[in-house]
Amino acid sequence: MLAVTLALLLLSLAAPLILAFSETLIWGFNNQWFCEVANEPTTLYQFVDATAVREFAQAMTGGKDAVITALDAGDIFTTLDGNSGELVYTLLFSTDSLSYWTDEYVVVNGADLMDEIVDVGEWMLELLAAYAKNITANSTSNVAEPDFQIQFENFSPTSLLLGEWECDIDAVLGTIITSPGGKLQSTGGVESLAWYQTLSVIAVDGEGFVEWVDPNTGYWFGVDIHVPYQMFGIGTAPYYRVAYGFPNNSSNAHFFKPPGGPSAVYTFPQELGYNITVRPVAAHTSLFLAVTISP
């Protein structure tokens, strides 16, 4: 059995659970759960609910056929986009070259994930149990659930340096929960900017952004959440913007809204040297952004 196959990031009660194996990620936020392939932004499936995540792991312990049966039954994902369970299984678990993330976020070579599916499922069940225990232990704490969060996960071999960050929120009603550190560590580093607003059901407004710089090339990118003023839920929903720049070229140095609206996935240009993808979970008075950086 694999000693360590998945990486469990239990940052706080306010942060989502991230399970990473091979290039496939499972993550949840505000009771919404997703499964995706890191370098394929179009391969994104939403779990029916939190129970379906555990059922998915349980099916993995039964091997390939059990997973396909569970997928075809329609109890795991809200939709398979017209695909068969076998095709979805292949999309999620087939790869030519695998890397497993250990708890120290060191990349080690592993066997084909399809050959290890039973062990991965058993380990995933253990991690989900640990996560549930952590949530229970913190359920009486005073940690607030963020209304807005930008979370960066760096799966590349290069540590990125913090360029600039800002969180412009109401000094009385707004509270910053987490702010980014000076370096986004390589091979599994996580940094985030998160905040909430007291009485957000009545009124919200504000803005927060984070920019990261590649110390080797000088290339940089940034992600911003803009919250237009709302009163009693009336007004424009929060949305995100992006910016990036190259040395001696500032044509995209100002934040702009990607096409498709606040729920659309955005991938930065490959010229930055990485696969950088923004995946939002949007609501009318909240917005969470999961930003992944991979080779």
Short mmCIF file of C-alpha atoms in Angstrom, two decimals:
data_model
loop_
_atom_site.label_atom_id
_atom_site.label_comp_id
_atom_site.label_asym_id
_atom_site.label_seq_id
_atom_site.Cartn_x
_atom_site.Cartn_y
_atom_site.Cartn_z
CA MET A 1 0.00 0.00 0.00
CA LEU A 2 1.22 3.48 -0.77
CA ALA A 3 2.56 5.10 2.38
CA VAL A 4 1.53 8.58 1.25
CA THR A 5 -0.46 9.21 -1.88
CA LEU A 6 -2.57 12.29 -1.25
CA ALA A 7 -1.82 15.72 0.14
CA LEU A 8 -4.22 16.98 2.78
CA LEU A 9 -4.32 20.72 3.30
CA LEU A 10 -6.29 21.53 6.44
CA LEU A 11 -5.61 25.23 6.60
CA SER A 12 -8.49 26.28 8.85
CA LEU A 13 -12.20 25.89 9.20
CA ALA A 14 -12.60 28.71 6.69
CA ALA A 15 -10.43 27.10 4.01
CA PRO A 16 -11.45 24.37 1.59
CA LEU A 17 -10.21 20.80 1.68
CA ILE A 18 -7.78 20.00 -1.10
CA LEU A 19 -6.94 16.42 -2.06
CA ALA A 20 -4.34 16.11 -4.79
CA PHE A 21 -3.24 12.94 -6.50
CA SER A 22 -1.51 12.81 -9.85
CA GLU A 23 -2.97 15.79 -11.76
CA THR A 24 -6.46 15.26 -10.34
CA LEU A 25 -7.70 17.55 -7.57
CA ILE A 26 -10.67 17.27 -5.25
CA TRP A 27 -11.64 20.40 -3.39
CA GLY A 28 -14.60 21.84 -1.54
CA PHE A 29 -15.78 25.23 -0.41
CA ASN A 30 -19.05 26.46 1.12
CA ASN A 31 -20.57 22.97 0.87
CA GLN A 32 -19.76 22.66 -2.81
CA TRP A 33 -17.33 19.94 -3.93
CA PHE A 34 -15.49 19.52 -7.21
CA CYS A 35 -13.18 17.06 -8.99
CA GLU A 36 -10.94 18.26 -11.79
CA VAL A 37 -7.78 17.63 -13.77
CA ALA A 38 -5.29 20.41 -12.99
CA ASN A 39 -4.03 21.04 -16.52
CA GLU A 40 -7.43 20.60 -18.17
CA PRO A 41 -9.71 23.45 -17.06
CA THR A 42 -12.62 22.01 -19.05
CA THR A 43 -12.47 18.74 -17.04
CA LEU A 44 -14.39 19.87 -13.97
CA TYR A 45 -17.13 17.85 -12.30
CA GLN A 46 -19.25 18.91 -9.34
CA PHE A 47 -20.14 16.35 -6.67
CA VAL A 48 -23.81 15.98 -5.78
CA ASP A 49 -22.95 16.77 -2.15
CA ALA A 50 -20.33 16.08 0.52
CA THR A 51 -21.63 12.53 0.98
CA ALA A 52 -20.93 11.82 -2.68
CA VAL A 53 -17.24 12.60 -2.10
CA ARG A 54 -16.99 9.80 0.45
CA GLU A 55 -19.02 7.46 -1.78
CA PHE A 56 -16.56 8.22 -4.58
CA ALA A 57 -13.62 7.29 -2.35
CA GLN A 58 -15.43 4.17 -1.18
CA ALA A 59 -15.99 3.12 -4.80
CA MET A 60 -12.28 3.60 -5.50
CA THR A 61 -11.46 0.97 -2.88
CA GLY A 62 -13.41 -1.48 -5.02
CA GLY A 63 -11.32 -0.81 -8.09
CA LYS A 64 -12.02 0.47 -11.59
CA ASP A 65 -15.31 -1.36 -12.17
CA ALA A 66 -16.77 -0.13 -8.89
CA VAL A 67 -15.87 3.48 -9.74
CA ILE A 68 -17.42 3.23 -13.21
CA THR A 69 -20.61 1.68 -11.77
CA ALA A 70 -20.90 4.49 -9.21
CA LEU A 71 -20.38 7.15 -11.87
CA ASP A 72 -22.98 5.62 -14.20
CA ALA A 73 -25.48 5.42 -11.34
CA GLY A 74 -25.55 9.22 -11.22
CA ASP A 75 -24.99 9.51 -7.47
CA ILE A 76 -21.47 11.00 -7.59
CA PHE A 77 -21.44 14.02 -9.92
CA THR A 78 -24.31 16.34 -10.79
CA THR A 79 -23.65 15.60 -14.47
CA LEU A 80 -21.22 13.61 -16.60
CA ASP A 81 -21.69 16.02 -19.52
CA GLY A 82 -23.11 13.22 -21.63
CA ASN A 83 -20.08 10.96 -21.09
CA SER A 84 -20.05 7.37 -19.88
CA GLY A 85 -18.71 6.47 -16.46
CA GLU A 86 -15.80 4.67 -18.10
CA LEU A 87 -14.80 7.75 -20.11
CA VAL A 88 -14.98 10.01 -17.06
CA TYR A 89 -12.89 7.49 -15.11
CA THR A 90 -10.26 7.61 -17.85
CA LEU A 91 -10.29 11.42 -17.96
CA LEU A 92 -9.74 11.67 -14.21
CA PHE A 93 -7.28 8.87 -13.60
CA SER A 94 -5.32 8.27 -16.79
CA THR A 95 -1.92 9.94 -17.16
CA ASP A 96 1.40 9.05 -18.74
CA SER A 97 3.59 10.33 -15.93
CA LEU A 98 2.47 10.53 -12.31
CA SER A 99 3.75 12.49 -9.36
CA TYR A 100 2.51 11.94 -5.84
CA TRP A 101 2.53 14.76 -3.29
CA THR A 102 3.80 13.72 0.13
CA ASP A 103 2.86 15.52 3.34
CA GLU A 104 6.08 17.54 2.98
CA TYR A 105 5.02 18.44 -0.58
CA VAL A 106 7.99 16.65 -2.13
CA VAL A 107 7.34 15.22 -5.56
CA VAL A 108 8.21 11.54 -5.88
CA ASN A 109 7.68 9.23 -8.82
CA GLY A 110 4.87 6.74 -8.48
CA ALA A 111 3.24 3.89 -10.35
CA ASP A 112 0.31 4.40 -12.67
CA LEU A 113 -2.63 5.79 -10.70
CA MET A 114 -5.02 3.29 -12.28
CA ASP A 115 -2.90 0.48 -10.81
CA GLU A 116 -3.05 2.12 -7.38
CA ILE A 117 -6.73 3.12 -7.38
CA VAL A 118 -7.66 0.85 -4.43
CA ASP A 119 -4.87 2.19 -2.20
CA VAL A 120 -5.66 5.76 -3.18
CA GLY A 121 -9.32 5.24 -2.26
CA GLU A 122 -8.41 3.84 1.17
CA TRP A 123 -6.04 6.72 1.88
CA MET A 124 -8.63 9.23 0.70
CA LEU A 125 -11.18 7.81 3.16
CA GLU A 126 -8.65 8.30 5.98
CA LEU A 127 -8.05 11.91 4.96
CA LEU A 128 -11.76 12.68 4.71
CA ALA A 129 -12.25 11.24 8.19
CA ALA A 130 -9.43 13.46 9.50
CA TYR A 131 -11.01 16.46 7.82
CA ALA A 132 -14.40 15.74 9.36
CA LYS A 133 -12.75 15.42 12.79
CA ASN A 134 -11.00 18.75 12.28
CA ILE A 135 -14.25 20.47 11.32
CA THR A 136 -15.98 19.06 14.41
CA ALA A 137 -13.15 20.19 16.68
CA ASN A 138 -13.32 23.72 15.28
CA SER A 139 -17.07 24.03 15.00
CA THR A 140 -17.29 26.01 18.25
CA SER A 141 -14.41 28.35 17.43
CA ASN A 142 -14.76 32.00 16.53
CA VAL A 143 -13.22 31.57 13.08
CA ALA A 144 -15.53 33.23 10.56
CA GLU A 145 -16.37 31.76 7.19
CA PRO A 146 -15.03 34.14 4.53
CA ASP A 147 -17.38 35.85 2.12
CA PHE A 148 -14.51 36.36 -0.31
CA GLN A 149 -11.32 34.39 -0.82
CA ILE A 150 -8.51 34.06 -3.38
CA GLN A 151 -6.51 30.90 -2.75
CA PHE A 152 -3.30 30.13 -4.65
CA GLU A 153 -1.90 26.58 -4.88
CA ASN A 154 1.55 26.26 -6.44
CA PHE A 155 2.29 22.81 -7.87
CA SER A 156 5.25 24.08 -9.93
CA PRO A 157 8.92 23.58 -8.99
CA THR A 158 9.46 27.35 -8.63
CA SER A 159 8.64 29.44 -5.56
CA LEU A 160 6.95 32.72 -6.46
CA LEU A 161 7.53 36.01 -4.66
CA LEU A 162 4.75 38.28 -3.44
CA GLY A 163 4.61 41.38 -5.61
CA GLU A 164 1.78 43.30 -3.98
CA TRP A 165 -1.49 42.71 -2.20
CA GLU A 166 -4.28 44.90 -0.91
CA CYS A 167 -7.64 44.44 0.76
CA ASP A 168 -9.78 47.57 0.65
CA ILE A 169 -12.79 46.84 2.85
CA ASP A 170 -14.96 48.65 5.37
CA ALA A 171 -12.87 49.31 8.49
CA VAL A 172 -15.83 48.62 10.80
CA LEU A 173 -17.75 45.83 9.10
CA GLY A 174 -14.91 44.10 7.24
CA THR A 175 -12.34 41.70 8.72
CA ILE A 176 -9.34 40.12 7.00
CA ILE A 177 -9.14 36.42 7.94
CA THR A 178 -5.94 35.49 6.10
CA SER A 179 -3.38 37.48 4.11
CA PRO A 180 -0.65 36.17 1.79
CA GLY A 181 2.91 35.61 2.98
CA GLY A 182 5.98 36.84 1.15
CA LYS A 183 6.55 33.63 -0.83
CA LEU A 184 4.29 31.08 -2.53
CA GLN A 185 6.37 27.96 -1.98
CA SER A 186 6.98 25.46 -4.77
CA THR A 187 5.59 21.89 -4.96
CA GLY A 188 2.48 22.33 -2.83
CA GLY A 189 2.66 25.84 -1.37
CA VAL A 190 -0.62 27.54 -0.49
CA GLU A 191 -1.29 31.22 0.23
CA SER A 192 -4.57 33.08 0.35
CA LEU A 193 -6.35 36.35 0.90
CA ALA A 194 -9.71 35.98 2.61
CA TRP A 195 -12.13 38.33 4.30
CA TYR A 196 -15.68 38.55 5.52
CA GLN A 197 -18.09 41.38 6.16
CA THR A 198 -20.35 41.58 9.18
CA LEU A 199 -23.99 42.02 8.11
CA SER A 200 -23.11 40.95 4.56
CA VAL A 201 -26.76 39.99 4.07
CA ILE A 202 -27.55 43.69 4.39
CA ALA A 203 -24.69 45.43 2.56
CA VAL A 204 -21.36 44.50 0.95
CA ASP A 205 -18.65 46.30 -0.98
CA GLY A 206 -14.86 46.29 -1.24
CA GLU A 207 -11.92 44.88 -3.18
CA GLY A 208 -8.89 42.66 -2.67
CA PHE A 209 -6.07 41.53 -4.94
CA VAL A 210 -2.79 39.59 -4.87
CA GLU A 211 0.10 39.64 -7.35
CA TRP A 212 2.93 37.07 -7.63
CA VAL A 213 6.28 37.41 -9.41
CA ASP A 214 8.53 34.74 -10.94
CA PRO A 215 11.99 35.62 -9.55
CA ASN A 216 13.71 33.95 -12.51
CA THR A 217 11.94 35.75 -15.36
CA GLY A 218 10.31 38.80 -13.83
CA TYR A 219 6.95 37.69 -15.24
CA TRP A 220 4.04 38.37 -12.90
CA PHE A 221 0.32 37.77 -12.60
CA GLY A 222 -2.44 38.93 -10.30
CA VAL A 223 -6.01 38.10 -9.34
CA ASP A 224 -8.52 40.55 -7.92
CA ILE A 225 -12.01 40.28 -6.39
CA HIS A 226 -14.16 43.37 -6.89
CA VAL A 227 -17.31 43.71 -4.80
CA PRO A 228 -19.69 46.40 -6.08
CA TYR A 229 -21.93 47.98 -3.47
CA GLN A 230 -25.04 45.97 -2.64
CA MET A 231 -27.88 46.80 -0.28
CA PHE A 232 -30.16 43.95 0.87
CA GLY A 233 -28.90 41.81 -2.01
CA ILE A 234 -29.78 44.42 -4.63
CA GLY A 235 -26.93 45.35 -6.94
CA THR A 236 -24.21 43.81 -9.06
CA ALA A 237 -22.76 40.49 -7.87
CA PRO A 238 -19.04 40.34 -7.00
CA TYR A 239 -16.73 39.40 -9.86
CA TYR A 240 -13.05 38.73 -10.39
CA ARG A 241 -10.41 40.33 -12.58
CA VAL A 242 -6.94 39.32 -13.69
CA ALA A 243 -3.73 41.03 -14.77
CA TYR A 244 -0.29 39.91 -15.89
CA GLY A 245 2.90 41.42 -17.22
CA PHE A 246 6.21 40.70 -18.85
CA PRO A 247 9.44 42.70 -18.56
CA ASN A 248 9.28 45.77 -20.83
CA ASN A 249 5.63 45.05 -21.70
CA SER A 250 2.82 46.53 -19.64
CA SER A 251 -0.06 46.00 -22.08
CA ASN A 252 -1.94 43.74 -19.62
CA ALA A 253 -0.68 45.33 -16.43
CA HIS A 254 -4.13 46.59 -15.45
CA PHE A 255 -6.83 44.33 -14.06
CA PHE A 256 -9.52 43.33 -16.53
CA LYS A 257 -12.59 41.09 -16.40
CA PRO A 258 -12.16 37.76 -18.23
CA PRO A 259 -14.91 36.85 -20.68
CA GLY A 260 -17.78 34.72 -19.46
CA GLY A 261 -18.73 36.35 -16.18
CA PRO A 262 -17.82 35.65 -12.52
CA SER A 263 -18.47 31.89 -12.82
CA ALA A 264 -16.25 31.32 -15.87
CA VAL A 265 -12.89 29.54 -15.64
CA TYR A 266 -9.93 31.59 -16.86
CA THR A 267 -6.48 30.36 -17.93
CA PHE A 268 -3.58 32.80 -18.13
CA PRO A 269 -1.40 32.88 -21.28
CA GLN A 270 1.15 30.06 -21.42
CA GLU A 271 3.82 32.67 -22.15
CA LEU A 272 4.02 33.22 -18.39
CA GLY A 273 5.77 29.85 -18.23
CA TYR A 274 3.12 27.99 -16.20
CA ASN A 275 -0.38 26.60 -16.41
CA ILE A 276 -2.25 29.14 -14.27
CA THR A 277 -6.00 28.65 -13.97
CA VAL A 278 -8.65 30.52 -11.98
CA ARG A 279 -11.68 28.46 -10.97
CA PRO A 280 -14.47 30.41 -9.24
CA VAL A 281 -17.31 29.42 -6.95
CA ALA A 282 -19.63 32.40 -7.27
CA ALA A 283 -22.79 33.54 -5.48
CA HIS A 284 -24.59 36.86 -5.36
CA THR A 285 -22.88 38.03 -2.15
CA SER A 286 -19.77 35.82 -2.03
CA LEU A 287 -16.94 34.66 -4.27
CA PHE A 288 -14.21 32.05 -3.85
CA LEU A 289 -11.36 31.70 -6.34
CA ALA A 290 -9.08 28.66 -6.52
CA VAL A 291 -5.96 29.58 -8.49
CA THR A 292 -3.68 26.67 -9.41
CA ILE A 293 -0.15 27.05 -10.79
CA SER A 294 1.37 23.95 -12.36
CA PRO A 295 4.28 23.23 -14.71
#
